[in-house]
XYZ file of C-alpha atoms in Angstrom:
582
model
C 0.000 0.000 0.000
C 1.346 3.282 -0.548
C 2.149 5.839 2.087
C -0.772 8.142 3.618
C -1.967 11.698 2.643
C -1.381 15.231 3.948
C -5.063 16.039 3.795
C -4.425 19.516 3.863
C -2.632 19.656 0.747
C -4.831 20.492 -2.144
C -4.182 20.982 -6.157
C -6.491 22.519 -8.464
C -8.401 20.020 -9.944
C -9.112 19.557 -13.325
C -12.534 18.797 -14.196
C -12.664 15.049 -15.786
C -10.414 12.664 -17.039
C -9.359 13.759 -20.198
C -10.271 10.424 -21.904
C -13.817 10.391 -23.656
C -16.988 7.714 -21.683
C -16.445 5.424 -24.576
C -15.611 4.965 -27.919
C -18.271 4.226 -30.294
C -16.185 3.126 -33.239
C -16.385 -0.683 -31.722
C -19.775 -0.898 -32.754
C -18.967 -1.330 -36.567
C -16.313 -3.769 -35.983
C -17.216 -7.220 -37.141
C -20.343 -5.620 -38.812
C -20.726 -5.848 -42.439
C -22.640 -3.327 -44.853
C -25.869 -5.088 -44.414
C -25.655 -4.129 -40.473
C -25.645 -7.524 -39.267
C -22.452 -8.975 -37.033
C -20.234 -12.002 -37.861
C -20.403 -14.599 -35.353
C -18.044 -17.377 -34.939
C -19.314 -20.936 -34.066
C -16.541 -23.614 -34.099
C -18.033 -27.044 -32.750
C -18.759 -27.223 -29.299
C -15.506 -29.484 -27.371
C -16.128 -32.362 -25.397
C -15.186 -33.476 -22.416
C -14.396 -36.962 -20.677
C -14.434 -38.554 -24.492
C -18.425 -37.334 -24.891
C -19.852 -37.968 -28.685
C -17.892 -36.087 -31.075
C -20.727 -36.320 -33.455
C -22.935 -33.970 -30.863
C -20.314 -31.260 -30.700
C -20.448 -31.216 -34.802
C -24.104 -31.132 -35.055
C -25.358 -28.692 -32.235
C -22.751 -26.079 -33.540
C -24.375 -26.202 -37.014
C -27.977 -26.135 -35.788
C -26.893 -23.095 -33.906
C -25.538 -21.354 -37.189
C -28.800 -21.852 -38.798
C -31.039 -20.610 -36.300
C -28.349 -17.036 -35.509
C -28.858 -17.116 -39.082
C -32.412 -16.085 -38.908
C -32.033 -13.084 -36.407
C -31.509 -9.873 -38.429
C -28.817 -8.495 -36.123
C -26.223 -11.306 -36.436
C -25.091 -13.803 -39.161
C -22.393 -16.540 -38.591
C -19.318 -17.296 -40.668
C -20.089 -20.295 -42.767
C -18.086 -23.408 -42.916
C -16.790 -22.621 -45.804
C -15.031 -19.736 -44.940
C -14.159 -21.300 -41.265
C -12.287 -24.193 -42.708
C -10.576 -21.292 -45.472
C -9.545 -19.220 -42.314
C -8.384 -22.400 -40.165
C -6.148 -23.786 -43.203
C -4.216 -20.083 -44.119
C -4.033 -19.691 -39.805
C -2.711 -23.451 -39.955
C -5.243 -24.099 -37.051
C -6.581 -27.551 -36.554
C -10.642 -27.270 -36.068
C -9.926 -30.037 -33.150
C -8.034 -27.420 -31.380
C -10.246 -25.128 -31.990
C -11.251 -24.164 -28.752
C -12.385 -21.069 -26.902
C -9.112 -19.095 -26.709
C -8.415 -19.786 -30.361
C -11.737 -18.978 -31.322
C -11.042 -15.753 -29.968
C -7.815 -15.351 -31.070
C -9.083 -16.344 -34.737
C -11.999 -13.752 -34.381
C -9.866 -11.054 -34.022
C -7.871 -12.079 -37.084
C -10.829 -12.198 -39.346
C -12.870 -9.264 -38.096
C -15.643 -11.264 -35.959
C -17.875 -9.886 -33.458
C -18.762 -12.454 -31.082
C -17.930 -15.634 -30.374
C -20.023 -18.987 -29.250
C -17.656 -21.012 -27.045
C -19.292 -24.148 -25.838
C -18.669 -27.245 -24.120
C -20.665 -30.713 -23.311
C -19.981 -33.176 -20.507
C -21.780 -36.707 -20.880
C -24.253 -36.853 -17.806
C -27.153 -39.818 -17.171
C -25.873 -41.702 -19.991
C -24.172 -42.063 -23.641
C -27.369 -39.673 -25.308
C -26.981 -36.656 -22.553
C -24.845 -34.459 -21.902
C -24.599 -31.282 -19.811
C -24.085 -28.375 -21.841
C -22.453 -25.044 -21.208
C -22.492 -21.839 -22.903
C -21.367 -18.572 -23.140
C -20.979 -15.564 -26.019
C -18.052 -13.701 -26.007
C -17.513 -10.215 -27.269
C -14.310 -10.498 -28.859
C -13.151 -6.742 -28.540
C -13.888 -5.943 -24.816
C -13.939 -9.454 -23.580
C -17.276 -9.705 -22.350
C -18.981 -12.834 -21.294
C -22.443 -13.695 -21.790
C -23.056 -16.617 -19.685
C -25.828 -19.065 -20.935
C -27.432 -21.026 -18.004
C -26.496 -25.012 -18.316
C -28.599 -27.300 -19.697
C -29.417 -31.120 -20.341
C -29.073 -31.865 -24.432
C -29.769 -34.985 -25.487
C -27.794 -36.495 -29.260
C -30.218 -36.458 -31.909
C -32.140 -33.414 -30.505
C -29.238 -30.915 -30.912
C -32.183 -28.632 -32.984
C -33.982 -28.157 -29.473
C -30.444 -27.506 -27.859
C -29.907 -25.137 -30.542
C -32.499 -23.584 -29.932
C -32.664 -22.710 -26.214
C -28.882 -21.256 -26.838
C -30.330 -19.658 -29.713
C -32.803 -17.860 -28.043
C -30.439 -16.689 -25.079
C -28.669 -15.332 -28.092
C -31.211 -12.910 -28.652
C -31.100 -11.743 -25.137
C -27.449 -10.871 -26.100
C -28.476 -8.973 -29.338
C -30.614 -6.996 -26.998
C -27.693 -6.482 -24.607
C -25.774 -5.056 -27.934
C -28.403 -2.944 -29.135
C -29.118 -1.289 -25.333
C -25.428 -1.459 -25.287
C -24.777 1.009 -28.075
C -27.610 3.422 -27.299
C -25.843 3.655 -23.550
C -22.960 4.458 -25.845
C -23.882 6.756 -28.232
C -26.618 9.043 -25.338
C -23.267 8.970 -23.548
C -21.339 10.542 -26.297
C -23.858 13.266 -27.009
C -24.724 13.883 -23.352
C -28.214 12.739 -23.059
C -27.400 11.655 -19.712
C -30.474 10.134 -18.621
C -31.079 8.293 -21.871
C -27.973 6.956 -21.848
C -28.806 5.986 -17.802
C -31.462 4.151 -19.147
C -30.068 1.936 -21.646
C -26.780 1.555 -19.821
C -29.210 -0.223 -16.964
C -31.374 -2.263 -19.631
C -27.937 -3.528 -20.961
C -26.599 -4.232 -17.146
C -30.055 -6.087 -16.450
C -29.631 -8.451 -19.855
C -25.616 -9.196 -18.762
C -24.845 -7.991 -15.445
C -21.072 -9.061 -16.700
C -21.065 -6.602 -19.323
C -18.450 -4.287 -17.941
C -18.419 -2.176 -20.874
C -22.465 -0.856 -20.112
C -21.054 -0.390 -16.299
C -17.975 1.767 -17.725
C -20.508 4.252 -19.323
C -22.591 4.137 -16.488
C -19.476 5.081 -14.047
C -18.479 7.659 -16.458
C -21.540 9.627 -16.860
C -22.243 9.600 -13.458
C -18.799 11.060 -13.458
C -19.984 13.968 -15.110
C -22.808 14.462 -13.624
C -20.602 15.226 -10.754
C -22.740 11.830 -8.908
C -18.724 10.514 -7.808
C -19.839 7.961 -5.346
C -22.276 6.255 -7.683
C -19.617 6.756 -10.493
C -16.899 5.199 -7.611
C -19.118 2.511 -6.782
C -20.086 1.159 -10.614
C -15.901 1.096 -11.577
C -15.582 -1.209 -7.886
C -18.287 -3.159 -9.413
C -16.091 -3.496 -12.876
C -13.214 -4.494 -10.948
C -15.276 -7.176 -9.017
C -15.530 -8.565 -12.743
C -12.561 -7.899 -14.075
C -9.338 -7.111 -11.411
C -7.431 -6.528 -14.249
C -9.088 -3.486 -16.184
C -6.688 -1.048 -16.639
C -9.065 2.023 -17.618
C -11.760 1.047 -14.181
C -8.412 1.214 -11.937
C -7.260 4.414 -13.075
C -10.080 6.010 -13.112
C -11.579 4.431 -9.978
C -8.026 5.911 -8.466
C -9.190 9.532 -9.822
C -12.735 9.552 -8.435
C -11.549 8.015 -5.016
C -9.316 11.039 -5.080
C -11.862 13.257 -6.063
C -14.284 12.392 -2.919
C -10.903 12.648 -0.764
C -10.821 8.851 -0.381
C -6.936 9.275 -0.491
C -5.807 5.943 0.832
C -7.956 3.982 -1.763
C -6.820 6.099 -4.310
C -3.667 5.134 -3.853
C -4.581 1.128 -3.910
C -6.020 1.573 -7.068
C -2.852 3.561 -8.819
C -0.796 1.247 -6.901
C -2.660 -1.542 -8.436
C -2.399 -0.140 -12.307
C 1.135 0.282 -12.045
C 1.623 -3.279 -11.114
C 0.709 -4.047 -14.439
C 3.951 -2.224 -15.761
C 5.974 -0.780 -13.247
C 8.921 -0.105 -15.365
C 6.522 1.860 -17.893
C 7.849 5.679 -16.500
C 5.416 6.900 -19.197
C 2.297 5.447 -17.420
C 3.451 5.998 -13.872
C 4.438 9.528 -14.674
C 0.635 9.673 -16.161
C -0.954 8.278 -13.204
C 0.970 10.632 -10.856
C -0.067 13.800 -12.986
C -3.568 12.029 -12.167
C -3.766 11.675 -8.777
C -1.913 15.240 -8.205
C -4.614 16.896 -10.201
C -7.474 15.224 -8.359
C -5.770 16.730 -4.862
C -3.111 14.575 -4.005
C 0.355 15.321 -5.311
C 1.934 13.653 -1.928
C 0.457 10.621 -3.428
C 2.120 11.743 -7.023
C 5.556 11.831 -5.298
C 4.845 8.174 -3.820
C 4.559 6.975 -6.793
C 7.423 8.696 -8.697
C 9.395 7.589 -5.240
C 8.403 4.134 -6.489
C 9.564 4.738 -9.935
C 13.159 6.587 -9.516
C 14.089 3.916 -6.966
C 13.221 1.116 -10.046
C 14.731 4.280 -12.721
C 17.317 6.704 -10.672
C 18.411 8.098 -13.616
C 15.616 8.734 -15.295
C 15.218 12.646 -16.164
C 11.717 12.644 -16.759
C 10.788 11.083 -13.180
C 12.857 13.721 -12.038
C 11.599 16.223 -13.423
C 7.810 15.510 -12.305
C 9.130 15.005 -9.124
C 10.118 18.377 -9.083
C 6.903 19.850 -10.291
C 4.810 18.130 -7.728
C 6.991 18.764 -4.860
C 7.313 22.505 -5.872
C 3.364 22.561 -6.560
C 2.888 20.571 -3.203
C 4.506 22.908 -0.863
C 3.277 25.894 -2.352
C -0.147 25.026 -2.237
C -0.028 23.658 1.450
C 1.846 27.181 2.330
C -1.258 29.022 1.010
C -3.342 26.865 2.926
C -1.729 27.403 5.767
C -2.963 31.046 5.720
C 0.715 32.113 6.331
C 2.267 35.007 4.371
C 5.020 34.833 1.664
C 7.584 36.349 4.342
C 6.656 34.088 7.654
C 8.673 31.384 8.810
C 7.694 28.083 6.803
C 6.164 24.964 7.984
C 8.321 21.893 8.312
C 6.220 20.463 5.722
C 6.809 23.196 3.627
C 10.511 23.325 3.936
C 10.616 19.698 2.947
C 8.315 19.503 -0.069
C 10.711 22.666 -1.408
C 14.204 21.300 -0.193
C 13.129 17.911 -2.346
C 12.018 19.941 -5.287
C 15.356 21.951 -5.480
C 16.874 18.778 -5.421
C 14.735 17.472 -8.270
C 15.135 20.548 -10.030
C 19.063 20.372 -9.649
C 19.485 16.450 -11.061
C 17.493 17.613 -13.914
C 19.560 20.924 -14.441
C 22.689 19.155 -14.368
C 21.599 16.588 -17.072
C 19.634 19.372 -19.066
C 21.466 22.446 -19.191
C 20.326 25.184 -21.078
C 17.187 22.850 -22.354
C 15.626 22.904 -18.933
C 12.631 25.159 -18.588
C 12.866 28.024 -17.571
C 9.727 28.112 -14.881
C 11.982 25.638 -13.048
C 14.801 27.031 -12.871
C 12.807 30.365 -11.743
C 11.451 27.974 -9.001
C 14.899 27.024 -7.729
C 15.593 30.508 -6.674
C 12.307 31.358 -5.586
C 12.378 28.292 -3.215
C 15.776 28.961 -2.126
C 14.384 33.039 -1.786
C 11.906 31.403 0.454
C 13.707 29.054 2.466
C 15.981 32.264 3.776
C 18.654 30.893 1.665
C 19.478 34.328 -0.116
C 23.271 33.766 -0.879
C 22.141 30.161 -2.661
C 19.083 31.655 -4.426
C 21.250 34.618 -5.883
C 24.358 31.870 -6.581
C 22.070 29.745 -8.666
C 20.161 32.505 -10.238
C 23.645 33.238 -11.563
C 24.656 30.043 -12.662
C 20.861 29.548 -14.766
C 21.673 33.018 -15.999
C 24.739 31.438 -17.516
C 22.752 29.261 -19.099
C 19.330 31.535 -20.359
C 21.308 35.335 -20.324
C 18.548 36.950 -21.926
C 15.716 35.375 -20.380
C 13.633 38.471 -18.864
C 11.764 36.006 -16.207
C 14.721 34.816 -14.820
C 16.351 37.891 -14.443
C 13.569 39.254 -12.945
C 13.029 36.396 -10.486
C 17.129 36.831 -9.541
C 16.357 40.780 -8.445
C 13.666 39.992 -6.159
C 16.316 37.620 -4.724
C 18.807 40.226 -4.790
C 16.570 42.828 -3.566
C 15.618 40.349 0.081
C 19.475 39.769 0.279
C 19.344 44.147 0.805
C 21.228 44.383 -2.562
C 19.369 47.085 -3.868
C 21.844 48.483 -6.409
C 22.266 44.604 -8.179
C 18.182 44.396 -7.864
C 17.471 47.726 -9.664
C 20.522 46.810 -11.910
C 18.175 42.747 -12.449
C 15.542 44.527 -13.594
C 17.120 46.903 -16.217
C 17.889 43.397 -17.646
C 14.408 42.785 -17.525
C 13.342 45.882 -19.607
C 16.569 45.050 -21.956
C 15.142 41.638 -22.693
C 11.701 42.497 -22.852
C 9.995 46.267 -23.079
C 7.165 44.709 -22.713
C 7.761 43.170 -19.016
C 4.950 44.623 -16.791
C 5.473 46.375 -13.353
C 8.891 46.518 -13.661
C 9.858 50.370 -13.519
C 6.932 50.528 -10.509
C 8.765 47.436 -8.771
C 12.234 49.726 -8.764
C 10.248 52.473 -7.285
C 8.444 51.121 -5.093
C 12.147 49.247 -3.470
C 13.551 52.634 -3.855
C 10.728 54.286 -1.934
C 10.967 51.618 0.797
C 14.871 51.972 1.240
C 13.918 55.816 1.420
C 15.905 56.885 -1.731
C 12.668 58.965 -2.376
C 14.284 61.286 -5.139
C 15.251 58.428 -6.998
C 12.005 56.534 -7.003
C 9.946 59.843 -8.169
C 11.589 59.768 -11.804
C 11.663 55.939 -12.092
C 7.756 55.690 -11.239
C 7.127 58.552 -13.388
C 9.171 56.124 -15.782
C 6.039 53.348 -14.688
C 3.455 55.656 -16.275
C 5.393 56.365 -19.249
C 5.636 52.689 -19.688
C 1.820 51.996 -19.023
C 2.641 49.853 -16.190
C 0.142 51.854 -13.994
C -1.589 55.055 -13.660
C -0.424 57.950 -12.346
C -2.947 58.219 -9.700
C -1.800 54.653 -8.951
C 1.788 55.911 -8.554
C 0.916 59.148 -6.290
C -0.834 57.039 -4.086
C 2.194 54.402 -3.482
C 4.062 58.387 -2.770
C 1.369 59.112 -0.617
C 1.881 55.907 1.559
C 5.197 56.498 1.699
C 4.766 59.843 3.063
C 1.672 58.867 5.537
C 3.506 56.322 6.872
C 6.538 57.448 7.285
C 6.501 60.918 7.791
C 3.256 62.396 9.220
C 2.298 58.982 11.345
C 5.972 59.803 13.211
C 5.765 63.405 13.019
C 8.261 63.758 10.731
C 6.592 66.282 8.726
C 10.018 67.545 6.312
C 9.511 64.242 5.503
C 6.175 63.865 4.423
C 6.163 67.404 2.937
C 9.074 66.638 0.712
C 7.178 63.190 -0.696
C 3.674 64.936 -1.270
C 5.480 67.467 -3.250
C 6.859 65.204 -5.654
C 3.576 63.093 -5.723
C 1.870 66.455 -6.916
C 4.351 66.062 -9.977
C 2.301 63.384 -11.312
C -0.614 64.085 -13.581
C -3.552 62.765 -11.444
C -7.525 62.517 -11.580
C -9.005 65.382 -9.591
C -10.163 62.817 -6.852
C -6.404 61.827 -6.274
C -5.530 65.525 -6.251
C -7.530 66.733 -3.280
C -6.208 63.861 -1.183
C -2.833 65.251 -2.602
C -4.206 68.930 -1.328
C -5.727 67.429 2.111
C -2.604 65.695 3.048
C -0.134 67.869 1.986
C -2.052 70.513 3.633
C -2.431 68.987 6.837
C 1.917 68.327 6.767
C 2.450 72.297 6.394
C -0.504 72.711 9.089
C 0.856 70.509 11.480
C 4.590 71.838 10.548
C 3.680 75.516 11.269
C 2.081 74.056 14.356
C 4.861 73.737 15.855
C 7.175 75.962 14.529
C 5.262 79.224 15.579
C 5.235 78.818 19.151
C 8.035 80.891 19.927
C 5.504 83.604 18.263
C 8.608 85.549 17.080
C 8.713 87.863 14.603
C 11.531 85.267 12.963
C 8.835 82.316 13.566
C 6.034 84.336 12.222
C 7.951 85.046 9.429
C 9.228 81.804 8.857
C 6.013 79.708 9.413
C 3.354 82.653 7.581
C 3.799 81.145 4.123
C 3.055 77.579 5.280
C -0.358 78.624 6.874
C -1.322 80.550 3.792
C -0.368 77.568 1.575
C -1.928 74.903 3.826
C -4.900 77.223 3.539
C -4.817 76.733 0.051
C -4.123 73.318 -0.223
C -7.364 72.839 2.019
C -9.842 74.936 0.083
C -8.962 72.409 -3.141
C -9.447 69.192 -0.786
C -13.280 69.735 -0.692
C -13.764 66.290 -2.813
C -12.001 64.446 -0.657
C -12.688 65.469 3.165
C -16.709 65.200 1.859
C -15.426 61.432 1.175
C -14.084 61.262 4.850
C -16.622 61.334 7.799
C -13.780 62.141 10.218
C -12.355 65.080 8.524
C -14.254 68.289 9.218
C -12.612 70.208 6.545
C -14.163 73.795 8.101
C -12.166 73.202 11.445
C -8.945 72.970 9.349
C -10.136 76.328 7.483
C -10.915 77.988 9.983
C -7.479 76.979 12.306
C -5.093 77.675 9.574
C -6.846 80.953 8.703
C -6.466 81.838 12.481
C -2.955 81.045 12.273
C -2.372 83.095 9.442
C -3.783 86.151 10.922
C -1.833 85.699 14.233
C 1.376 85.710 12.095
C 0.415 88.708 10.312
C -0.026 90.671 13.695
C 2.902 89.656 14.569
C 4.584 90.606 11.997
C 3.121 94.069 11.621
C 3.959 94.719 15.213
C 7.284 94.216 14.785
């Protein structure tokens, strides 16, 4: 059994299996113009030395009467003995697996395997039937019966008429098909249970059945009707896998796993399947089950790329996902279960890399630096992003993936420096003159952010409202939350450079306003004539600021923009005495 599941890990899920319910081409196979299917009836075999004679005779009785229905026709003997002499078959060894085998060689639908076992004396025999459908290996089993030798018309005819039940089976079996294909759902519900009622063997009509209940989003119905197929047939490759993706679906993780487990024991050296089956059970929610199985296949395969690869993919996919479930941000310490899922993908990532070179993709080698970005491992994130720049030197991704790398390491210089790479290798890069302003503006290298975000709107990478706002953060938060009003003055000036909306430009006016306010504030309380002088123009211009900040402080319950008039306007006039008295 393979190993349990981290239930909280969770890929998107594609929809279905890609694969379509069924395919409908079987039902021309074996089927001539005229509609009706070739059957094969080689002479029944006997057992413990029974009558040959009785073998010989009921098998021709039984050609006559399938002869008569309109659906099916049997091969004659003619054309048996022509096939049996260029197959160099011997129509004494003719029995039910080289029937079948034969069959398939000369395009026949069905075929009548039969046996007879003397019982109550030399005339009777018990006799045992079944059809079989020669593509999907159905069995139609015919109930046993007592024959007796010169009355093989009447045991003809009993097999005969279970025959019919079979043509029946077909017919229901083909409509369950075809609804199924065009997505009449409940028709094909319908006829998919007529043909399950005539041959509760036929696994094919149970396949349909499971798979439209699959889309119907009914997955424990659909789970239930492939167990069913498997109680038939333990060996059915397509009922395995796909009973692995529904169980995986309905979070049934464990059993999932039994049943992908069970597929791949059919080929377990096949990399292409198992690779197959572990993209399948990762997109139906459980990539730690995907890196089970590709554990499974790199310790049969260690040098196969390929496993590698995907083991890299799902790892990387696994702990990303289970981070974001984990409600953490980007920048918090990871969970031990993240860590690991990342520290196996980078080491994925690197066996592939070193066998790949410059041919591996380039999303993975982006991932190697992001993981090692995220793991706290700056140094190694920057060292590799160098050594895959080696390899893809004008790959704008990369590069840009490298500066935000550079950029956590506090190497602001070689990030700005990464992203003029960026722009080199691609104009078209988005958000990359606003992600330089926005780190210059957080190291506080404020005149050199202003001309490179101004750069942003140039570029169309945002608007310029959106860049005065990130100025106007900047300034809120760092210079009139802490007082520091220089500060805050200085930033709102240069946001006022941009050419904003008239809603962003009173909350330029308000703020910037309420810096000088606050900044005269303070710097008038000596009530000097030097203060008054000094702090007079910064009270008239708040003043002004205010009266074009109307838009705004209407916006704002808490601002009462007449208090702020009416302070500043005090404050001006106090200056002004001041200064005329002296």
């Amino acid at each position: 059994m393979l190993g349990r599941i981290n239930s909280g890990i969770v890929l998107a899920v594609g929809l279905l299996l890609a694969a379509p319910l069924i395919s409908t081409d079987h039902a021309t196979a074996g089927q001539e113009t005229s509609g009706r299917f070739r059957v094969l009836v080689p002479r029944f075999e006997r057992q413990n030395d029974a009558d040959k004679n009785f073998g010989k005779d009921i098998a021709k009785e039984l050609r006559d009467q399938i002869n008569d229905l309109a659906t099916h026709r049997p091969i004659d003997e003619d054309e048996l003995k022509d096939a049996l002499k260029k197959y160099d078959i011997k129509e004494d060894d003719l029995n039910c697996i080289r029937a079948r085998q034969l069959a398939n060689l000369i395009n026949v639908k069905v075929v009548v395997c039969g046996t007879y076992t003397p019982e109550g004396g030399d005339k009777q025999f018990r006799v045992s039937t079944s059809f079989v459908t020669v593509e999907t290996g159905e069995t139609f089993e015919v109930p046993t019966f007592l024959g007796v030798r010169k009355q093989e018309k009447e045991a003809a005819r009993q097999i005969a008429g279970a025959f019919e039940r079979l043509a029946q089976q077909t017919r229901a079996m083909q409509f369950c098909a075809d609804y199924a294909q065009s997505e009449q759902w409940d028709n094909a519900l319908t006829n998919c249970d007529e043909a399950i009622a005539l041959n509760p063997a036929a696994t094919s009509a149970r396949m349909v059945r499971a798979g439209v209940f699959r889309q119907t989003d009914r997955l424990d119905e659909s789970l239930a009707e492939y167990e069913e197929v498997l109680k038939i047939d333990p060996m059915n490759e397509t009922a395995l896998q796909a009973a692995g993706y529904v169980a995986a679906q309905l979070g049934q993780d464990d059993k999932a796993r039994d049943y992908y487990a069970d597929y791949l024991e059919l080929d377990p050296l096949n990399s292409a399947v198992r690779m197959r089956v572990a993209y399948d059970l990762a997109k139906a929610g459980d990539p730690s089950g995907a890196l089970v199985l590709l554990d499974e296949g790199i310790e049969l395969e260690p040098d196969n790329v390929d496993l590698w690869e995907q083991y890299g993919n799902f790892a990387f996919a696994a702990g990303t996902q289970l981070m974001a479930a984990s409600g953490q941000a980007q920048d918090a310490e990871l969970p031990p279960e993240v860590e690991d899922y990342y520290r196996k993908a980078i080491d994925a990532y690197q066996r592939v890399f070193a066998v790949a070179g410059s041919e591996m993709e380039v999303s993975q080698l982006r991932n190697i630096v992001a993981m090692y970005a995220q793991l706290g491992e700056l140094d190694e994130a920057i060292r590799f992003g160098e050594e895959a720049l080696v390899a893809h030197p004008n790959e704008a991704s990369l590069w840009s993936t490298y500066a935000n790398a550079q950029q956590q390491a506090g190497n602001l210089d070689e990030a700005i420096a990464a992203l003029e790479k960026v722009k080199e290798n691609d104009p078209d890069a988005a958000n990359v003159s606003a992600r330089q302003g926005k780190w210059l503006m957080d190291a506080g290298r404020v005149d050199e952010a202003i001309p490179v975000l101004h750069e942003a709107v140039e570029r169309g990478e945002q608007t310029a409202d959106a860049m005065a706002r990130l100025v106007l953060g900047d300034a809120h938060s760092k210079g009139i939350q802490q007082n520091r009003f220089d500060y805050a003055i200085r930033g709102l000036n240069q946001a006022q450079t941009f050419d904003v909306s008239p809603e962003m430009q009173s909350q330029l006016n308000f703020w910037n306003g309420y810096a000088l306010y606050k900044k005269g504030e303070a710097e008038q309380r000596p009530q000097t004539l030097e203060s008054a002088r000094a702090t007079l123009p910064m009270f008239q211009e708040a003043r002004r600021l205010f009266q074009g900040a109307s838009s705004y402080a209407a916006s704002q319950p808490s601002i009462n923009l007449q208090q702020f008039l009416d302070a500043v306007t005090q404050y001006v006039e106090i200056q002004e005495a001041i200064i005329k008295r002296g």
